[in-house]
CSV table of C-alpha atoms and ligand atoms in Angstrom, one decimal:
chain,number,residue,atom,x,y,z
A,1,UNK,CA,6.7,21.4,5.2
A,2,UNK,CA,3.0,20.9,5.6
A,3,UNK,CA,1.5,17.6,4.7
A,4,UNK,CA,-1.7,15.8,5.1
A,5,UNK,CA,-3.1,12.4,5.3
A,6,UNK,CA,-6.6,11.2,5.6
A,7,UNK,CA,-7.9,7.8,6.4
A,8,UNK,CA,-11.4,6.6,6.9
A,9,UNK,CA,-13.2,3.4,7.6
A,10,UNK,CA,-16.5,2.4,6.2
A,11,UNK,CA,-18.1,0.9,9.3
A,12,UNK,CA,-19.8,3.0,12.0
A,13,UNK,CA,-18.8,5.1,13.6
A,14,UNK,CA,-17.0,6.7,10.7
A,15,UNK,CA,-13.3,7.3,11.6
A,16,UNK,CA,-11.4,10.1,10.1
A,17,UNK,CA,-8.0,11.4,10.8
A,18,UNK,CA,-6.2,14.4,9.3
A,19,UNK,CA,-2.6,15.2,10.2
A,20,UNK,CA,-0.3,18.0,9.7
A,21,UNK,CA,3.5,18.4,10.0
A,22,UNK,CA,4.9,21.3,12.0
A,23,UNK,CA,8.4,22.5,12.7
A,24,UNK,CA,9.3,24.0,16.0
A,25,UNK,CA,11.1,27.3,15.3
A,26,UNK,CA,12.1,30.1,17.6
A,27,UNK,CA,9.0,32.0,16.7
A,28,UNK,CA,6.5,29.1,17.2
A,29,UNK,CA,5.4,30.6,20.5
A,30,UNK,CA,4.3,33.8,18.8
A,31,UNK,CA,2.2,32.1,16.2
A,32,UNK,CA,2.2,29.4,13.5
A,33,UNK,CA,1.8,30.6,9.9
A,34,UNK,CA,0.3,28.2,7.4
A,35,UNK,CA,1.1,28.8,3.8
A,36,UNK,CA,-1.4,31.0,1.9
A,37,UNK,CA,-2.4,28.1,-0.4
A,38,UNK,CA,-2.6,25.8,2.6
A,39,UNK,CA,-6.3,24.9,2.3
A,40,UNK,CA,-6.6,24.4,-1.5
A,41,UNK,CA,-3.4,22.4,-1.7
A,42,UNK,CA,-3.9,20.1,1.3
A,43,UNK,CA,-7.6,19.5,0.7
A,44,UNK,CA,-6.9,18.6,-2.9
A,45,UNK,CA,-4.0,16.3,-2.1
A,46,UNK,CA,-5.9,14.7,0.8
A,47,UNK,CA,-8.9,14.0,-1.5
A,48,UNK,CA,-6.9,12.5,-4.3
A,49,UNK,CA,-5.0,10.3,-1.9
A,50,UNK,CA,-8.3,9.2,-0.2
A,51,UNK,CA,-10.2,8.6,-3.4
A,52,UNK,CA,-7.4,6.6,-5.0
A,53,UNK,CA,-7.1,4.5,-2.0
A,54,UNK,CA,-10.8,4.0,-1.1
A,55,UNK,CA,-13.0,5.3,-3.9
A,56,UNK,CA,-13.4,2.2,-5.9
A,57,UNK,CA,-14.2,0.0,-3.0
A,58,UNK,CA,-16.7,2.5,-1.7
A,59,UNK,CA,-18.4,2.6,-5.1
A,60,UNK,CA,-18.5,-1.1,-5.3
A,61,UNK,CA,-19.8,-1.5,-1.8
A,62,UNK,CA,-22.7,0.9,-2.5
A,63,UNK,CA,-23.4,-0.7,-5.9
A,64,UNK,CA,-23.9,-4.1,-4.4
A,65,UNK,CA,-26.0,-2.7,-1.7
A,66,UNK,CA,-28.3,-1.1,-4.2
A,67,UNK,CA,-28.3,-3.9,-6.7
A,68,UNK,CA,-27.9,-7.2,-4.8
A,69,UNK,CA,-29.3,-8.9,-7.9
A,70,UNK,CA,-26.4,-7.6,-10.1
A,71,UNK,CA,-23.9,-10.4,-9.3
A,72,UNK,CA,-26.4,-13.1,-10.2
A,73,UNK,CA,-27.8,-11.5,-13.3
A,74,UNK,CA,-24.6,-10.3,-14.9
A,75,UNK,CA,-23.5,-13.9,-15.4
A,76,UNK,CA,-26.4,-14.6,-17.9
A,77,UNK,CA,-26.9,-11.1,-19.2
A,78,UNK,CA,-27.2,-10.4,-22.9
A,79,UNK,CA,-25.0,-7.8,-24.6
A,80,UNK,CA,-27.8,-5.2,-24.4
A,81,UNK,CA,-28.3,-5.9,-20.7
A,82,UNK,CA,-24.6,-5.6,-20.1
A,83,UNK,CA,-24.6,-2.2,-21.8
A,84,UNK,CA,-27.5,-1.1,-19.6
A,85,UNK,CA,-25.8,-2.2,-16.5
A,86,UNK,CA,-22.7,-0.4,-17.6
A,87,UNK,CA,-24.7,2.8,-18.1
A,88,UNK,CA,-26.2,2.4,-14.7
A,89,UNK,CA,-22.7,1.9,-13.2
A,90,UNK,CA,-21.5,5.2,-14.8
A,91,UNK,CA,-24.4,7.1,-13.4
A,92,UNK,CA,-23.9,5.5,-10.0
A,93,UNK,CA,-20.1,6.3,-10.0
A,94,UNK,CA,-20.7,9.9,-11.0
A,95,UNK,CA,-23.4,10.5,-8.4
A,96,UNK,CA,-21.5,8.8,-5.6
A,97,UNK,CA,-18.2,10.5,-6.2
A,98,UNK,CA,-19.9,13.8,-6.1
A,99,UNK,CA,-21.6,12.8,-2.9
A,100,UNK,CA,-18.4,11.7,-1.3
A,101,UNK,CA,-16.6,14.8,-2.4
A,102,UNK,CA,-19.2,16.8,-0.6
A,103,UNK,CA,-18.9,14.8,2.5
A,104,UNK,CA,-15.1,15.0,2.3
A,105,UNK,CA,-15.1,18.8,2.0
A,106,UNK,CA,-17.5,19.1,5.0
A,107,UNK,CA,-15.1,16.8,7.0
A,108,UNK,CA,-12.2,18.9,5.9
A,109,UNK,CA,-13.8,22.1,6.9
A,110,UNK,CA,-14.5,20.7,10.3
A,111,UNK,CA,-10.8,19.9,10.5
A,112,UNK,CA,-9.8,23.3,9.3
A,113,UNK,CA,-11.9,25.0,12.0
A,114,UNK,CA,-10.6,22.7,14.7
A,115,UNK,CA,-7.0,23.2,13.6
A,116,UNK,CA,-7.3,27.0,13.6
A,117,UNK,CA,-9.0,26.8,17.0
A,118,UNK,CA,-6.1,24.8,18.3
A,119,UNK,CA,-3.6,27.2,16.9
A,120,UNK,CA,-5.6,30.0,18.6
A,121,UNK,CA,-5.5,31.9,15.3
A,122,UNK,CA,-8.8,33.8,15.5
A,123,UNK,CA,-8.0,35.9,12.4
A,124,UNK,CA,-8.1,32.9,10.1
A,125,UNK,CA,-11.4,32.9,8.2
A,126,UNK,CA,-13.4,30.0,9.4
A,127,UNK,CA,-15.7,28.3,6.9
A,128,UNK,CA,-19.2,27.5,8.1
A,129,UNK,CA,-19.4,23.8,7.7
A,130,UNK,CA,-23.0,23.7,9.0
A,131,UNK,CA,-24.1,25.5,5.9
A,132,UNK,CA,-22.5,22.8,3.8
A,133,UNK,CA,-24.0,20.1,5.9
A,134,UNK,CA,-27.4,21.7,5.5
A,135,UNK,CA,-26.9,21.6,1.7
A,136,UNK,CA,-26.3,17.9,2.0
A,137,UNK,CA,-29.4,17.4,4.2
A,138,UNK,CA,-27.2,15.9,6.9
A,139,UNK,CA,-28.7,16.0,10.3
A,140,UNK,CA,-26.0,16.7,12.8
A,141,UNK,CA,-28.6,16.4,15.6
A,142,UNK,CA,-26.6,18.6,17.9
A,143,UNK,CA,-28.4,21.6,19.2
A,144,UNK,CA,-26.1,22.3,22.1
A,145,UNK,CA,-22.7,20.7,21.4
A,146,UNK,CA,-21.5,21.3,24.9
A,147,UNK,CA,-24.2,19.2,26.3
A,148,UNK,CA,-23.4,16.2,24.4
A,149,UNK,CA,-19.7,16.0,24.2
A,150,UNK,CA,-17.8,13.0,22.8
A,151,UNK,CA,-21.1,11.5,21.5
A,152,UNK,CA,-20.0,9.7,18.5
A,153,UNK,CA,-22.8,7.1,18.7
A,154,UNK,CA,-24.0,5.5,15.6
A,155,UNK,CA,-25.7,2.5,14.1
A,156,UNK,CA,-23.6,-0.2,15.7
A,157,UNK,CA,-23.2,1.4,19.1
A,158,UNK,CA,-26.1,-0.5,20.5
A,159,UNK,CA,-27.3,-2.9,17.8
A,160,UNK,CA,-29.1,-5.1,20.3
A,161,UNK,CA,-31.5,-2.7,22.0
A,162,UNK,CA,-32.4,0.2,19.8
A,163,UNK,CA,-32.3,0.9,16.1
A,164,UNK,CA,-30.4,3.9,14.8
A,165,UNK,CA,-33.2,6.3,14.7
A,166,UNK,CA,-34.4,5.5,18.2
A,167,UNK,CA,-30.9,6.1,19.5
A,168,UNK,CA,-30.8,9.4,17.8
A,169,UNK,CA,-34.2,10.4,19.1
A,170,UNK,CA,-33.3,9.4,22.6
A,171,UNK,CA,-29.9,11.1,22.5
A,172,UNK,CA,-30.1,13.8,19.9
A,173,UNK,CA,-26.8,12.9,18.6
A,174,UNK,CA,-24.7,13.1,15.4
A,175,UNK,CA,-24.3,9.9,13.5
A,176,UNK,CA,-22.5,8.8,10.3
A,177,UNK,CA,-23.0,11.3,7.6
A,178,UNK,CA,-26.5,11.5,6.4
A,179,UNK,CA,-27.8,8.1,7.3
A,180,UNK,CA,-30.9,8.9,9.4
A,181,UNK,CA,-32.2,11.7,7.3
A,182,UNK,CA,-31.8,9.8,4.0
A,183,UNK,CA,-34.0,7.1,5.5
A,184,UNK,CA,-36.7,9.5,6.5
A,185,UNK,CA,-36.7,11.0,3.0
A,186,UNK,CA,-36.9,7.7,1.3
A,187,UNK,CA,-39.7,7.6,-1.2
A,188,UNK,CA,-41.8,4.5,-1.8
A,189,UNK,CA,-39.7,2.3,-4.0
A,190,UNK,CA,-40.9,1.3,-7.4
A,191,UNK,CA,-41.3,-2.4,-7.6
A,192,UNK,CA,-38.5,-2.8,-10.0
A,193,UNK,CA,-35.9,-1.3,-7.6
A,194,UNK,CA,-34.1,-3.5,-5.1
A,195,UNK,CA,-36.0,-3.8,-1.9
A,196,UNK,CA,-33.1,-5.0,0.2
A,197,UNK,CA,-32.8,-3.6,3.7
A,198,UNK,CA,-30.3,-0.8,3.1
A,199,UNK,CA,-29.0,1.8,5.5
A,200,UNK,CA,-27.2,3.5,2.7
A,201,UNK,CA,-26.8,7.2,3.2
A,202,UNK,CA,-28.2,8.1,-0.2
A,203,UNK,CA,-30.5,5.5,-1.5
A,204,UNK,CA,-32.6,8.3,-2.8
A,205,UNK,CA,-29.9,9.1,-5.3
A,206,UNK,CA,-30.7,6.0,-7.4
A,207,UNK,CA,-34.4,6.4,-7.0
A,208,UNK,CA,-34.1,9.8,-8.7
A,209,UNK,CA,-32.9,7.9,-11.8
A,210,UNK,CA,-36.2,6.0,-12.0
A,211,UNK,CA,-38.1,8.4,-14.2
A,212,UNK,CA,-40.3,7.1,-17.0
A,213,UNK,CA,-38.0,7.8,-19.9
A,214,UNK,CA,-37.1,5.1,-22.4
A,215,UNK,CA,-33.7,4.9,-21.0
A,216,UNK,CA,-34.9,4.4,-17.5
A,217,UNK,CA,-37.4,1.7,-18.7
A,218,UNK,CA,-34.4,-0.1,-20.0
A,219,UNK,CA,-32.7,0.2,-16.6
A,220,UNK,CA,-35.9,-1.1,-15.0
A,221,UNK,CA,-35.9,-4.1,-17.1
A,222,UNK,CA,-32.4,-5.0,-16.0
A,223,UNK,CA,-33.5,-4.6,-12.5
A,224,UNK,CA,-36.8,-6.3,-12.7
A,225,UNK,CA,-35.5,-9.9,-12.4
A,226,UNK,CA,-36.0,-11.9,-9.3
A,227,UNK,CA,-35.0,-10.0,-6.2
A,228,UNK,CA,-34.6,-11.7,-2.9
A,229,UNK,CA,-35.8,-9.6,0.0
A,230,UNK,CA,-33.6,-9.8,3.1
A,231,UNK,CA,-35.3,-10.3,6.4
A,232,UNK,CA,-34.3,-8.0,9.1
A,233,UNK,CA,-33.1,-10.0,12.1
A,234,UNK,CA,-34.7,-9.3,15.4
A,235,UNK,CA,-32.3,-9.4,18.3
A,236,UNK,CA,-33.1,-9.4,21.9
A,237,UNK,CA,-32.7,-6.3,24.0
A,238,UNK,CA,-29.4,-5.8,25.7
A,239,UNK,CA,-29.3,-5.2,29.5
A,240,UNK,CA,-27.9,-2.0,30.8
A,241,UNK,CA,-26.1,-2.4,34.2
A,242,UNK,CA,-27.9,-0.5,37.0
A,243,UNK,CA,-25.0,1.9,37.6
A,244,UNK,CA,-25.2,3.1,34.0
A,245,UNK,CA,-28.9,3.8,34.1
A,246,UNK,CA,-28.8,7.6,34.5
A,247,UNK,CA,-28.6,10.3,32.0
A,248,UNK,CA,-24.9,10.9,32.4
A,249,UNK,CA,-23.8,7.3,32.1
A,250,UNK,CA,-26.4,6.2,29.5
A,251,UNK,CA,-24.6,8.0,26.8
A,252,UNK,CA,-21.3,6.2,27.6
A,253,UNK,CA,-23.2,2.9,27.6
A,254,UNK,CA,-24.4,3.5,24.1
A,255,UNK,CA,-20.9,3.9,22.8
A,256,UNK,CA,-19.6,0.7,24.5
A,257,UNK,CA,-19.0,-1.0,21.1
A,258,UNK,CA,-17.1,2.1,19.9
A,259,UNK,CA,-14.8,1.6,22.9
A,260,UNK,CA,-14.4,-2.1,22.6
A,261,UNK,CA,-15.9,-4.0,19.7
A,262,UNK,CA,-15.7,-7.2,21.9
A,263,UNK,CA,-17.5,-5.4,24.7
A,264,UNK,CA,-20.2,-8.0,25.1
A,265,UNK,CA,-17.6,-10.8,25.7
A,266,UNK,CA,-17.0,-9.5,29.2
A,267,UNK,CA,-14.9,-6.3,28.9
A,268,UNK,CA,-14.4,-4.7,32.3
A,269,UNK,CA,-14.3,-0.9,32.9
A,270,UNK,CA,-14.3,1.0,36.1
A,271,UNK,CA,-16.3,4.2,36.4
A,272,UNK,CA,-13.4,6.4,35.5
A,273,UNK,CA,-12.4,4.4,32.5
A,274,UNK,CA,-15.8,4.8,30.8
A,275,UNK,CA,-14.7,8.4,30.3
A,276,UNK,CA,-11.1,8.0,29.5
A,277,UNK,CA,-10.5,4.8,27.5
A,278,UNK,CA,-9.5,5.4,23.9
A,279,UNK,CA,-12.1,4.3,21.4
A,280,UNK,CA,-11.0,1.2,19.6
A,281,UNK,CA,-10.7,2.7,16.1
A,282,UNK,CA,-8.5,5.5,17.3
A,283,UNK,CA,-6.4,3.0,19.3
A,284,UNK,CA,-6.0,0.9,16.2
A,285,UNK,CA,-4.8,3.9,14.2
A,286,UNK,CA,-2.3,4.8,16.9
A,287,UNK,CA,-1.1,1.2,17.1
A,288,UNK,CA,-0.5,1.2,13.3
A,289,UNK,CA,1.6,4.4,13.6
A,290,UNK,CA,3.6,3.1,16.6
A,291,UNK,CA,4.2,-0.4,15.2
A,292,UNK,CA,7.5,-2.0,15.9
A,293,UNK,CA,9.5,-3.9,18.5
A,294,UNK,CA,8.9,-2.6,22.1
A,295,UNK,CA,6.4,0.0,23.0
A,296,UNK,CA,5.7,1.4,26.5
A,297,UNK,CA,2.1,2.4,27.2
A,298,UNK,CA,2.8,4.7,30.1
A,299,UNK,CA,-0.8,5.3,31.4
A,300,UNK,CA,-2.5,2.2,30.2
A,301,UNK,CA,-5.7,2.3,32.2
A,302,UNK,CA,-8.1,-0.5,31.3
A,303,UNK,CA,-6.0,-1.4,28.2
A,304,UNK,CA,-7.7,0.2,25.2
A,305,UNK,CA,-4.4,1.2,23.6
A,306,UNK,CA,-2.2,-1.6,25.0
A,307,UNK,CA,-4.5,-4.3,23.4
A,308,UNK,CA,-4.1,-2.7,20.0
A,309,UNK,CA,-0.4,-2.2,20.4
A,310,UNK,CA,-0.1,-5.9,21.0
A,311,UNK,CA,-1.4,-6.5,17.5
A,312,UNK,CA,1.3,-4.3,15.9
A,313,UNK,CA,4.3,-4.5,18.3
A,314,UNK,CA,6.4,-7.4,19.4
A,315,UNK,CA,6.2,-6.5,23.0
A,316,UNK,CA,4.1,-4.1,25.0
A,317,UNK,CA,5.0,-2.7,28.5
A,318,UNK,CA,1.8,-1.5,30.0
A,319,UNK,CA,2.2,0.7,33.1
A,320,UNK,CA,-0.4,2.1,35.4
A,321,UNK,CA,-0.4,3.4,39.0
A,322,UNK,CA,-3.8,1.9,39.7
A,323,UNK,CA,-3.6,-1.9,40.4
A,324,UNK,CA,-7.4,-2.4,39.8
A,325,UNK,CA,-7.2,-0.8,36.3
A,326,UNK,CA,-4.2,-2.9,35.5
A,327,UNK,CA,-6.1,-6.1,36.5
A,328,UNK,CA,-8.9,-5.0,34.2
A,329,UNK,CA,-6.5,-4.3,31.4
A,330,UNK,CA,-5.1,-7.8,31.7
A,331,UNK,CA,-8.6,-9.3,31.7
A,332,UNK,CA,-9.6,-7.2,28.7
A,333,UNK,CA,-6.4,-8.2,26.9
A,334,UNK,CA,-7.3,-11.9,27.5
A,335,UNK,CA,-10.6,-11.3,25.7
A,336,UNK,CA,-8.7,-10.0,22.7
A,337,UNK,CA,-6.3,-13.0,23.0
A,338,UNK,CA,-3.2,-10.7,23.4
A,339,UNK,CA,-2.4,-10.8,27.1
A,340,UNK,CA,0.7,-12.9,26.5
A,341,UNK,CA,2.3,-10.1,24.5
A,342,UNK,CA,1.8,-7.5,27.3
A,343,UNK,CA,3.8,-7.1,30.4
A,344,UNK,CA,1.7,-5.3,33.0
A,345,UNK,CA,3.7,-3.2,35.4
A,346,UNK,CA,2.1,-1.6,38.5
A,347,UNK,CA,4.1,1.6,38.9
A,348,UNK,CA,4.3,5.4,38.7
A,349,UNK,CA,5.5,6.1,35.2
A,350,UNK,CA,7.9,8.9,36.2
A,351,UNK,CA,9.6,6.6,38.8
A,352,UNK,CA,9.7,3.8,36.3
A,353,UNK,CA,11.2,6.1,33.6
A,354,UNK,CA,13.9,7.3,36.1
A,355,UNK,CA,14.9,3.8,37.2
A,356,UNK,CA,14.5,1.4,34.3
A,357,UNK,CA,17.2,0.3,31.9
A,358,UNK,CA,14.6,-0.6,29.3
A,359,UNK,CA,15.1,1.2,26.0
A,360,UNK,CA,11.8,0.7,24.1
A,361,UNK,CA,11.5,1.9,20.5
A,362,UNK,CA,8.5,4.0,21.3
A,363,UNK,CA,6.7,5.5,24.3
A,364,UNK,CA,3.0,6.3,24.2
A,365,UNK,CA,1.6,8.8,26.7
A,366,UNK,CA,-2.1,9.0,27.4
A,367,UNK,CA,-1.9,11.0,30.6
A,368,UNK,CA,-4.9,12.0,32.7
A,369,UNK,CA,-6.7,15.1,31.3
A,370,UNK,CA,-8.1,16.0,34.7
A,371,UNK,CA,-11.6,14.4,34.2
A,372,UNK,CA,-14.4,15.6,31.9
A,373,UNK,CA,-13.9,19.2,33.0
A,374,UNK,CA,-11.3,19.5,30.2
A,375,UNK,CA,-14.2,19.9,27.8
A,376,UNK,CA,-15.2,23.2,29.2
A,377,UNK,CA,-11.9,24.8,28.3
A,378,UNK,CA,-11.9,26.6,24.9
A,379,UNK,CA,-8.1,26.0,24.7
A,380,UNK,CA,-6.6,23.3,26.8
A,381,UNK,CA,-3.2,24.3,28.3
A,382,UNK,CA,-1.1,21.2,28.2
A,383,UNK,CA,1.4,22.6,30.5
A,384,UNK,CA,-1.1,23.6,33.2
A,385,UNK,CA,-3.8,21.0,33.2
A,386,UNK,CA,-2.4,17.6,32.3
A,387,UNK,CA,-1.8,15.4,35.3
A,388,UNK,CA,0.4,14.5,37.1
A,389,UNK,CA,2.9,16.8,35.3
A,390,UNK,CA,2.9,19.4,32.6
A,391,UNK,CA,3.5,18.1,29.1
A,392,UNK,CA,7.2,19.4,28.8
A,393,UNK,CA,8.2,17.6,32.0
A,394,UNK,CA,6.3,14.5,31.0
A,395,UNK,CA,8.1,14.4,27.7
A,396,UNK,CA,11.4,14.8,29.5
A,397,UNK,CA,10.7,11.6,31.5
A,398,UNK,CA,9.5,9.8,28.4
A,399,UNK,CA,12.7,10.9,26.5
A,400,UNK,CA,14.8,9.0,29.0
A,401,UNK,CA,13.4,5.9,27.4
A,402,UNK,CA,13.0,6.9,23.7
A,403,UNK,CA,12.8,10.0,21.5
A,404,UNK,CA,10.0,8.4,19.6
A,405,UNK,CA,6.9,9.5,21.4
A,406,UNK,CA,3.2,9.6,20.7
A,407,UNK,CA,1.0,11.6,23.0
A,408,UNK,CA,-2.8,11.5,23.2
A,409,UNK,CA,-4.3,14.9,24.1
A,410,UNK,CA,-7.6,16.7,24.5
A,411,UNK,CA,-9.0,17.9,21.2
A,412,UNK,CA,-8.8,21.6,22.2
A,413,UNK,CA,-5.1,21.4,23.2
A,414,UNK,CA,-3.0,24.4,22.4
A,415,UNK,CA,-1.2,23.3,19.3
A,416,UNK,CA,1.6,25.8,19.7
A,417,UNK,CA,2.4,24.1,23.0
A,418,UNK,CA,2.1,20.7,21.3
A,419,UNK,CA,4.6,21.9,18.6
A,420,UNK,CA,7.0,23.3,21.2
A,421,UNK,CA,7.3,19.8,22.7
A,422,UNK,CA,9.7,18.9,19.9
A,423,UNK,CA,13.3,20.2,20.0
A,424,UNK,CA,13.8,23.6,18.3
A,425,UNK,CA,14.4,22.8,14.7
A,426,UNK,CA,12.6,19.5,15.1
A,427,UNK,CA,9.3,18.4,13.7
A,428,UNK,CA,6.1,17.0,15.1
A,429,UNK,CA,3.0,15.6,13.4
A,430,UNK,CA,-0.4,16.6,14.8
A,431,UNK,CA,-3.2,14.2,14.0
A,432,UNK,CA,-6.8,15.2,14.5
A,433,UNK,CA,-9.0,12.1,15.2
A,434,UNK,CA,-12.7,12.2,14.3
A,435,UNK,CA,-15.4,9.7,15.0
A,436,UNK,CA,-18.4,10.7,12.9
A,437,UNK,CA,-18.4,14.5,12.7
A,438,UNK,CA,-16.9,15.0,16.1
A,439,UNK,CA,-13.3,15.6,16.9
A,440,UNK,CA,-12.5,13.2,19.8
A,441,UNK,CA,-8.8,14.0,20.5
A,442,UNK,CA,-5.5,14.8,18.9
A,443,UNK,CA,-2.5,12.6,18.8
A,444,UNK,CA,0.9,14.1,18.4
A,445,UNK,CA,4.0,12.2,17.2
A,446,UNK,CA,7.7,13.0,17.7
A,447,UNK,CA,11.1,11.6,16.7
A,448,UNK,CA,11.1,9.1,14.0
A,449,UNK,CA,7.4,8.6,14.3
A,450,UNK,CA,6.9,11.8,12.2
A,451,UNK,CA,5.9,10.7,8.7
A,452,UNK,CA,7.6,12.2,5.7
A,453,UNK,CA,10.1,14.1,7.7
A,454,UNK,CA,12.1,16.7,6.0
A,455,UNK,CA,15.7,15.5,5.6
A,456,UNK,CA,18.2,17.1,8.0
A,457,UNK,CA,19.9,20.2,6.5
A,458,UNK,CA,22.8,18.9,4.5
A,459,UNK,CA,26.3,20.2,5.3
A,460,UNK,CA,28.2,21.9,2.5
A,461,UNK,CA,30.4,18.8,2.1
A,462,UNK,CA,27.4,16.5,1.7
A,463,UNK,CA,25.5,18.7,-0.7
A,464,UNK,CA,28.4,18.9,-3.2
A,465,UNK,CA,28.8,15.2,-3.4
B,1,ADP,P1,-8.5,11.0,32.2
B,1,ADP,O1,-8.3,12.3,33.0
B,1,ADP,O2,-8.1,11.2,30.8
B,1,ADP,O3,-9.9,10.5,32.4
B,1,ADP,P2,-7.4,9.0,33.9
B,1,ADP,O4,-7.6,9.8,35.2
B,1,ADP,O5,-8.3,7.8,33.7
B,1,ADP,O6,-7.5,10.0,32.7
B,1,ADP,O7,-5.9,8.6,33.9
B,1,ADP,C1,-5.4,7.7,32.9
B,1,ADP,C2,-4.7,6.6,33.5
B,1,ADP,O8,-3.4,7.1,34.0
B,1,ADP,C3,-5.4,6.0,34.7
B,1,ADP,O9,-5.5,4.6,34.5
B,1,ADP,C4,-4.5,6.3,35.9
B,1,ADP,O10,-4.5,5.3,36.9
B,1,ADP,C5,-3.2,6.4,35.3
B,1,ADP,N1,-2.2,7.2,36.0
B,1,ADP,C6,-2.3,8.4,36.6
B,1,ADP,N2,-1.2,8.8,37.1
B,1,ADP,C7,-0.2,7.9,36.8
B,1,ADP,C8,1.2,7.7,37.0
B,1,ADP,N3,1.9,8.7,37.7
B,1,ADP,N4,1.8,6.7,36.5
B,1,ADP,C9,1.1,5.7,35.8
B,1,ADP,N5,-0.2,5.8,35.6
B,1,ADP,C10,-0.9,6.8,36.1
């Protein structure tokens, strides 16, 4: 019944998503029981799936970062040198896989805590992920999480004005796992080790290998061939618009490239949209999940989701009640070269749903969460606090168009209510979306969007065939 998926991406901010299937039963309102082996099984499965899919590429990426000279030297290497490189690779692979496993378990424990919070199951033993992060020397940089909500800034959020460490100092924020601290800890490199500009999260791992044993001298000799130093490129400071130059808005300005990677090509956002637009990596993931023929984006705002849907769907119907936002969405879609695939409709979604004959394959709901105040609620009641209607009523409108629905909700949403949005006996998939170490939101899927659905109960006739 329960199943898990994990996906990551290697560029900053790190994007993680874990998802879980739930069935809506008569007793869901009283509590949701996860199987006793839930954690061990799902963590193990998710790790294997993740490492098989991404492990080799991650190892290679780090390898070439640490040893940029490898590609050139291996061509002319002698048999002995090849053997030494091979040994170095084995050490690298083993250290790195251990390191990634540790990161993964920390991420998973974040997820476990967030899932149990959403289920409101205070009796579940919560692991203390901070202890594990301390083991890893990862600086989360968050002393008061409430004061810096949704701050998933990282290296590329503002590449033009501040370097990563300056941003962290200024904002006191979490970043990709381990990067800033590892840099602080970096020891002076021996001459023989690559001196490329690396922002790797554990360069020190390989330096530890450089002890003066015979074996390591051999490794040094492999490494000591000509090494080209990369020059760090200086880029001019970016300009922050005046209305963003205050402590509240500055943090949103720094995450502009997380919202739209093409931000500097002229993306337009009104004041409200700075708080509510879906970060691009999450919008991409949702678009992959909702790919198909026709999708309705019911509350499209400035277009963060609609633009990504245009890349995975034949046709996008983007609806918003605010004509200004709709105009910005169209402009932003032009920047991404996808405006021709989107039909922009200025309407109230509920009225639209009640009157249209359109039957899209999928409806995506990203309804107003009632402004940043949602963050203060330990558990967000999706029946009371979503606008303009409670979630059940909103789903009823959406189901006039299609049973296949995705809904983007505050991260602290009451998951029992989320499960109850599916029909009794039906399933839903609840996906937790993380950028760096922070849970940004959850996305729930219904109808045929649920992955790996259990087959419908077979009738006696069918099961005897
Ligand atoms: P949040 O509370 O998450 O910040 P917003 O207030 O920005 O969300 O609302 C999301 C979008 O939904 C906005 O672009 C808003 O104009 C739009 N919207 C609100 N009500 C409706 C409606 N009834 N029909 C269509 N769009 C709507």
